mmCIF file of C-alpha atoms and ligand atoms in Angstrom:
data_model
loop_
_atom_site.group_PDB
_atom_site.id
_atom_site.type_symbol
_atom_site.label_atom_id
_atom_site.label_comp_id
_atom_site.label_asym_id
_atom_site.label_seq_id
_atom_site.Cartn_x
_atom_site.Cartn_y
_atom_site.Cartn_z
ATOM 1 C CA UNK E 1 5.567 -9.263 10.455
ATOM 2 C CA UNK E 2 1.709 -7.905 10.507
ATOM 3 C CA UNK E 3 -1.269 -9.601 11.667
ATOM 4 C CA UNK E 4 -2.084 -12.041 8.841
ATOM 5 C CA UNK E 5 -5.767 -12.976 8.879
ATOM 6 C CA UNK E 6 -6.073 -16.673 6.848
ATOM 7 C CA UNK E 7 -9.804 -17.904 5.530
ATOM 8 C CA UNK E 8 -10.659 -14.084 5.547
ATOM 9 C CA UNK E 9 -15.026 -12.942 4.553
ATOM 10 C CA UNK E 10 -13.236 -9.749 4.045
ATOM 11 C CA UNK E 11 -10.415 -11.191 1.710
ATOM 12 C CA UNK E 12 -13.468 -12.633 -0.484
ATOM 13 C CA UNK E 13 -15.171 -8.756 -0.508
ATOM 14 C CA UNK E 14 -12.241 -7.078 -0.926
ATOM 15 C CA UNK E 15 -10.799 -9.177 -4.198
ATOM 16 C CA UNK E 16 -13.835 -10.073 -6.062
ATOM 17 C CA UNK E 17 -12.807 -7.768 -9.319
ATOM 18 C CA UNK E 18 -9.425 -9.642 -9.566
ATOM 19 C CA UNK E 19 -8.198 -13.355 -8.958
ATOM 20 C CA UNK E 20 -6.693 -11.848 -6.025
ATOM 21 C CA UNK E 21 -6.616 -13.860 -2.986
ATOM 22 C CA UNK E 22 -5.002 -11.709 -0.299
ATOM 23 C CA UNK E 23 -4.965 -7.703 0.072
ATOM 24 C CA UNK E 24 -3.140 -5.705 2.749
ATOM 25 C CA UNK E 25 -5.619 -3.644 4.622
ATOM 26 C CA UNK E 26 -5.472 -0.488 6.851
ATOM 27 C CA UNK E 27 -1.493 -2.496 7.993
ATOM 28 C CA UNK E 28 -2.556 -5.686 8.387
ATOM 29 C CA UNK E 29 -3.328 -9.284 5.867
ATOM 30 C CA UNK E 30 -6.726 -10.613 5.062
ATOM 31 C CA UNK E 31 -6.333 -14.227 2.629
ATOM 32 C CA UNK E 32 -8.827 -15.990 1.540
ATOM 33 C CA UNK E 33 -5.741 -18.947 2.030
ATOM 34 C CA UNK E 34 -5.380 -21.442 5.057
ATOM 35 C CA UNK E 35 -1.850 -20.563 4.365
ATOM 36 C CA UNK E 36 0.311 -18.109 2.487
ATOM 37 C CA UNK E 37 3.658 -18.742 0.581
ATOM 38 C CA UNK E 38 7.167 -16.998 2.220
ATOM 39 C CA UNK E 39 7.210 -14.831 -0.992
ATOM 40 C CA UNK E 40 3.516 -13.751 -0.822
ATOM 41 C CA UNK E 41 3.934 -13.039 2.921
ATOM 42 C CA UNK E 42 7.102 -10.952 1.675
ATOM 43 C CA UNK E 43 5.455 -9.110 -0.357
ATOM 44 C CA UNK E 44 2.582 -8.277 1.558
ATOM 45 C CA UNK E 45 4.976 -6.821 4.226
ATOM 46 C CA UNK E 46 6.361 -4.714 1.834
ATOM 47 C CA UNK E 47 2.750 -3.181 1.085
ATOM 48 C CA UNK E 48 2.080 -3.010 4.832
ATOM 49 C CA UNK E 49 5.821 -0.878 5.299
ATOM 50 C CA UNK E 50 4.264 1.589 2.397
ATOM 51 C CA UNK E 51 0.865 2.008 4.229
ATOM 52 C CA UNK E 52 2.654 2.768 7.663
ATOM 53 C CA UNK E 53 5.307 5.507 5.955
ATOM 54 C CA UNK E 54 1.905 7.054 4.191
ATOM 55 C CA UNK E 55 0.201 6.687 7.661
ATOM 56 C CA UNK E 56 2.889 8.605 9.664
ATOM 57 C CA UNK E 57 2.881 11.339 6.509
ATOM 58 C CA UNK E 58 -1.048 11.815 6.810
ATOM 59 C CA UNK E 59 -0.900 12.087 10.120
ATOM 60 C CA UNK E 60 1.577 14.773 10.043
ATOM 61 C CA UNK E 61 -0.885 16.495 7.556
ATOM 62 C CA UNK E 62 -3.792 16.224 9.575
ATOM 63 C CA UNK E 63 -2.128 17.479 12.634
ATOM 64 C CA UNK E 64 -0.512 20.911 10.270
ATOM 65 C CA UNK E 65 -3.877 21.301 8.958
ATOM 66 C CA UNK E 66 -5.215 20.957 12.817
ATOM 67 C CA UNK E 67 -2.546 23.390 13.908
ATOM 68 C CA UNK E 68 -3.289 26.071 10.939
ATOM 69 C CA UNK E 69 -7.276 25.365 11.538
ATOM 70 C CA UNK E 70 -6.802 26.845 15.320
ATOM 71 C CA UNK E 71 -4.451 29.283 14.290
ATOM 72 C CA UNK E 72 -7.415 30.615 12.248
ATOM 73 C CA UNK E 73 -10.124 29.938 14.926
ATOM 74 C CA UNK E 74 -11.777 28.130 12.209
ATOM 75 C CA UNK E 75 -11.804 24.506 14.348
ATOM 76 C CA UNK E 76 -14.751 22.505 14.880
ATOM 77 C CA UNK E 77 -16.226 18.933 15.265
ATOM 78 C CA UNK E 78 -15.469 18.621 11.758
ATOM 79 C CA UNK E 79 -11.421 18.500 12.398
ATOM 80 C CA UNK E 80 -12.130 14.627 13.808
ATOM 81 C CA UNK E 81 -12.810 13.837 10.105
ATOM 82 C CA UNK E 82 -9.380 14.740 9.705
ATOM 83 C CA UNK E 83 -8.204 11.452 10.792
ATOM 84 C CA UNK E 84 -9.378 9.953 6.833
ATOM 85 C CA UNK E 85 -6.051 11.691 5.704
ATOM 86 C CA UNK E 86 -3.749 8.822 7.546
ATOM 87 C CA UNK E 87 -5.975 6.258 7.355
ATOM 88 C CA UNK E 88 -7.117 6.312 3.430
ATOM 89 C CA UNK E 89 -3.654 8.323 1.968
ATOM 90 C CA UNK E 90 -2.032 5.121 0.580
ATOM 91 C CA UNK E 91 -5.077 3.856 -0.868
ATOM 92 C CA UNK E 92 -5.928 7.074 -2.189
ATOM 93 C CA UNK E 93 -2.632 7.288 -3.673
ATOM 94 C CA UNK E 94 -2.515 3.498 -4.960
ATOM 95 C CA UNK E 95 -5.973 4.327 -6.561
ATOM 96 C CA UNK E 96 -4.998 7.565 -8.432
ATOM 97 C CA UNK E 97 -1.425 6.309 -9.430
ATOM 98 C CA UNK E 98 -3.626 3.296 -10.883
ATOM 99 C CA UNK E 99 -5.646 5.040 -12.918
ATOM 100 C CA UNK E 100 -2.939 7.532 -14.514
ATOM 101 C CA UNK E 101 -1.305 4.318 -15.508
ATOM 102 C CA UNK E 102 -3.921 3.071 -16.713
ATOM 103 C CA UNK E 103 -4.641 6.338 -18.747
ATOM 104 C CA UNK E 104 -0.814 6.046 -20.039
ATOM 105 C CA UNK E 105 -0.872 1.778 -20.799
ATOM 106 C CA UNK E 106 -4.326 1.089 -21.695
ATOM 107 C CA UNK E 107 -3.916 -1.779 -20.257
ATOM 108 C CA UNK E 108 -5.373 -3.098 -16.922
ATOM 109 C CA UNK E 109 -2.946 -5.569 -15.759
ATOM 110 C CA UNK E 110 0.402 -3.562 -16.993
ATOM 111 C CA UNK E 111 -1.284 -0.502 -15.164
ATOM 112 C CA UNK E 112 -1.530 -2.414 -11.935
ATOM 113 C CA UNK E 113 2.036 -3.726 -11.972
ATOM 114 C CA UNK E 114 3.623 -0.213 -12.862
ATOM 115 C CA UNK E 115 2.068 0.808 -9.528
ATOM 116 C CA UNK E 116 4.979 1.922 -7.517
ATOM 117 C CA UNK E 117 4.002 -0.031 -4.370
ATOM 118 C CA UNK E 118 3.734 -2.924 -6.519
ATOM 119 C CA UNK E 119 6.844 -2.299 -8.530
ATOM 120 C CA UNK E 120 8.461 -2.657 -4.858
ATOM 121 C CA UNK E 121 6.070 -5.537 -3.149
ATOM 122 C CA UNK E 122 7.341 -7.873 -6.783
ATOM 123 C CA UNK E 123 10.950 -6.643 -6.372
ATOM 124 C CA UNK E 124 11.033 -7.906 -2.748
ATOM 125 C CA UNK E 125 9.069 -10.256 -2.792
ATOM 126 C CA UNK E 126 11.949 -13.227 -3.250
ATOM 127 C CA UNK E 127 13.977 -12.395 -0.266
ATOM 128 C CA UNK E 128 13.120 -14.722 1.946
ATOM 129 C CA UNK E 129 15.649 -16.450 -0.055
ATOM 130 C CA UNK E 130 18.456 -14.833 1.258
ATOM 131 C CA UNK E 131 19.713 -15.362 4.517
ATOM 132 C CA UNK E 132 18.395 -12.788 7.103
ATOM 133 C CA UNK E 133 21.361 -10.723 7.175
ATOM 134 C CA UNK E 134 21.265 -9.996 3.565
ATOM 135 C CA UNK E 135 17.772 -9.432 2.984
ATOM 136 C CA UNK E 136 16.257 -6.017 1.554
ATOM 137 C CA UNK E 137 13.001 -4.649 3.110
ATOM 138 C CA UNK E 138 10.820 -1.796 2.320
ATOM 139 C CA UNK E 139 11.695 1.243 4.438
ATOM 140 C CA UNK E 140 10.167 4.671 4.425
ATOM 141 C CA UNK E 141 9.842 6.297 1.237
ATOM 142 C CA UNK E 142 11.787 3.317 -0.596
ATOM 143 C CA UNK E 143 9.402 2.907 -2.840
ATOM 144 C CA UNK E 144 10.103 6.391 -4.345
ATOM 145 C CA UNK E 145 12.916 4.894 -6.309
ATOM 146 C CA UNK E 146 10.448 3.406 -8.515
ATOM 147 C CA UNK E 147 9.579 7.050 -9.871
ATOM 148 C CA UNK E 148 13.116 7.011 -10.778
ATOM 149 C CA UNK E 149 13.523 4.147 -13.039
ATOM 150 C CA UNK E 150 12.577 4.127 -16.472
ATOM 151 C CA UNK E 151 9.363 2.144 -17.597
ATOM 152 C CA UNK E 152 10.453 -0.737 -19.981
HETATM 153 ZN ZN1 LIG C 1 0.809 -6.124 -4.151
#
């Protein structure tokens, strides 16, 4: 499980639109909790598998784009800001999924839980009720799935 950071300044900053308590940033937990529930801590890990599959994938990019850069002596100090791909991808991705869904729904809260990565996060979030053998966990592009099905 990630590094879960309980009575978190950042949690406050970082949730302030929504009655939010607890976001999963850059692979890790900020709540504004003492403690968190097995199901939010479920789903949370969920979010935190999604941000280290888009992490690997921007990092790939970045290092192509690196590659292709020297291969057409174009490089420069400026390649180091290529590191924003990895880190920001998911969020970038969360945030533009967001707001096409909120373009098709028109509706703020229905928009948010369409979100793929939530879609998965809400699905998984109850199996801490199974034992450990049985339990389904986010893996790699699982989440992709979710493109699949069709919207209710
Ligand atoms: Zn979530």
């Amino acid at each position: 499980m990630a590094k879960i950071f309980y009575n978190s300044k950042i949690a406050r900053i970082f949730t302030f639109l929504k009655d939010f308590k607890t976001i999963m940033l850059f692979g890790a937990v900020f709540t504004e909790e003492k403690e968190l529930s097995d199901r939010a801590k479920f789903h949370e890990a969920s979010h935190v598998e999604q941000y280290q599959t888009l992490f690997t994938t921007g990092l790939a990019l970045a290092v192509g784009i690196m590659f292709i850069c020297f291969a057409f002596d174009c490089y420069g100090w400026w390649m180091s800001a290529l590191i924003a791909i990895p880190v920001f991808l998911y969020y970038a991705w969360y945030g533009i999924e967001y707001l096409v869904r909120l373009i098709m729904y028109r509706d703020a809260d229905k928009a948010y839980r369409r979100i793929t990565f939530e879609q998965e996060a809400y699905d998984l979030e109850n199996e801490y009720l199974k034992p450990c053998s049985e339990r389904l966990t986010a893996s790699s592009f699982s989440f992709f799935k979710y493109y699949r099905k069709r919207d209710a």
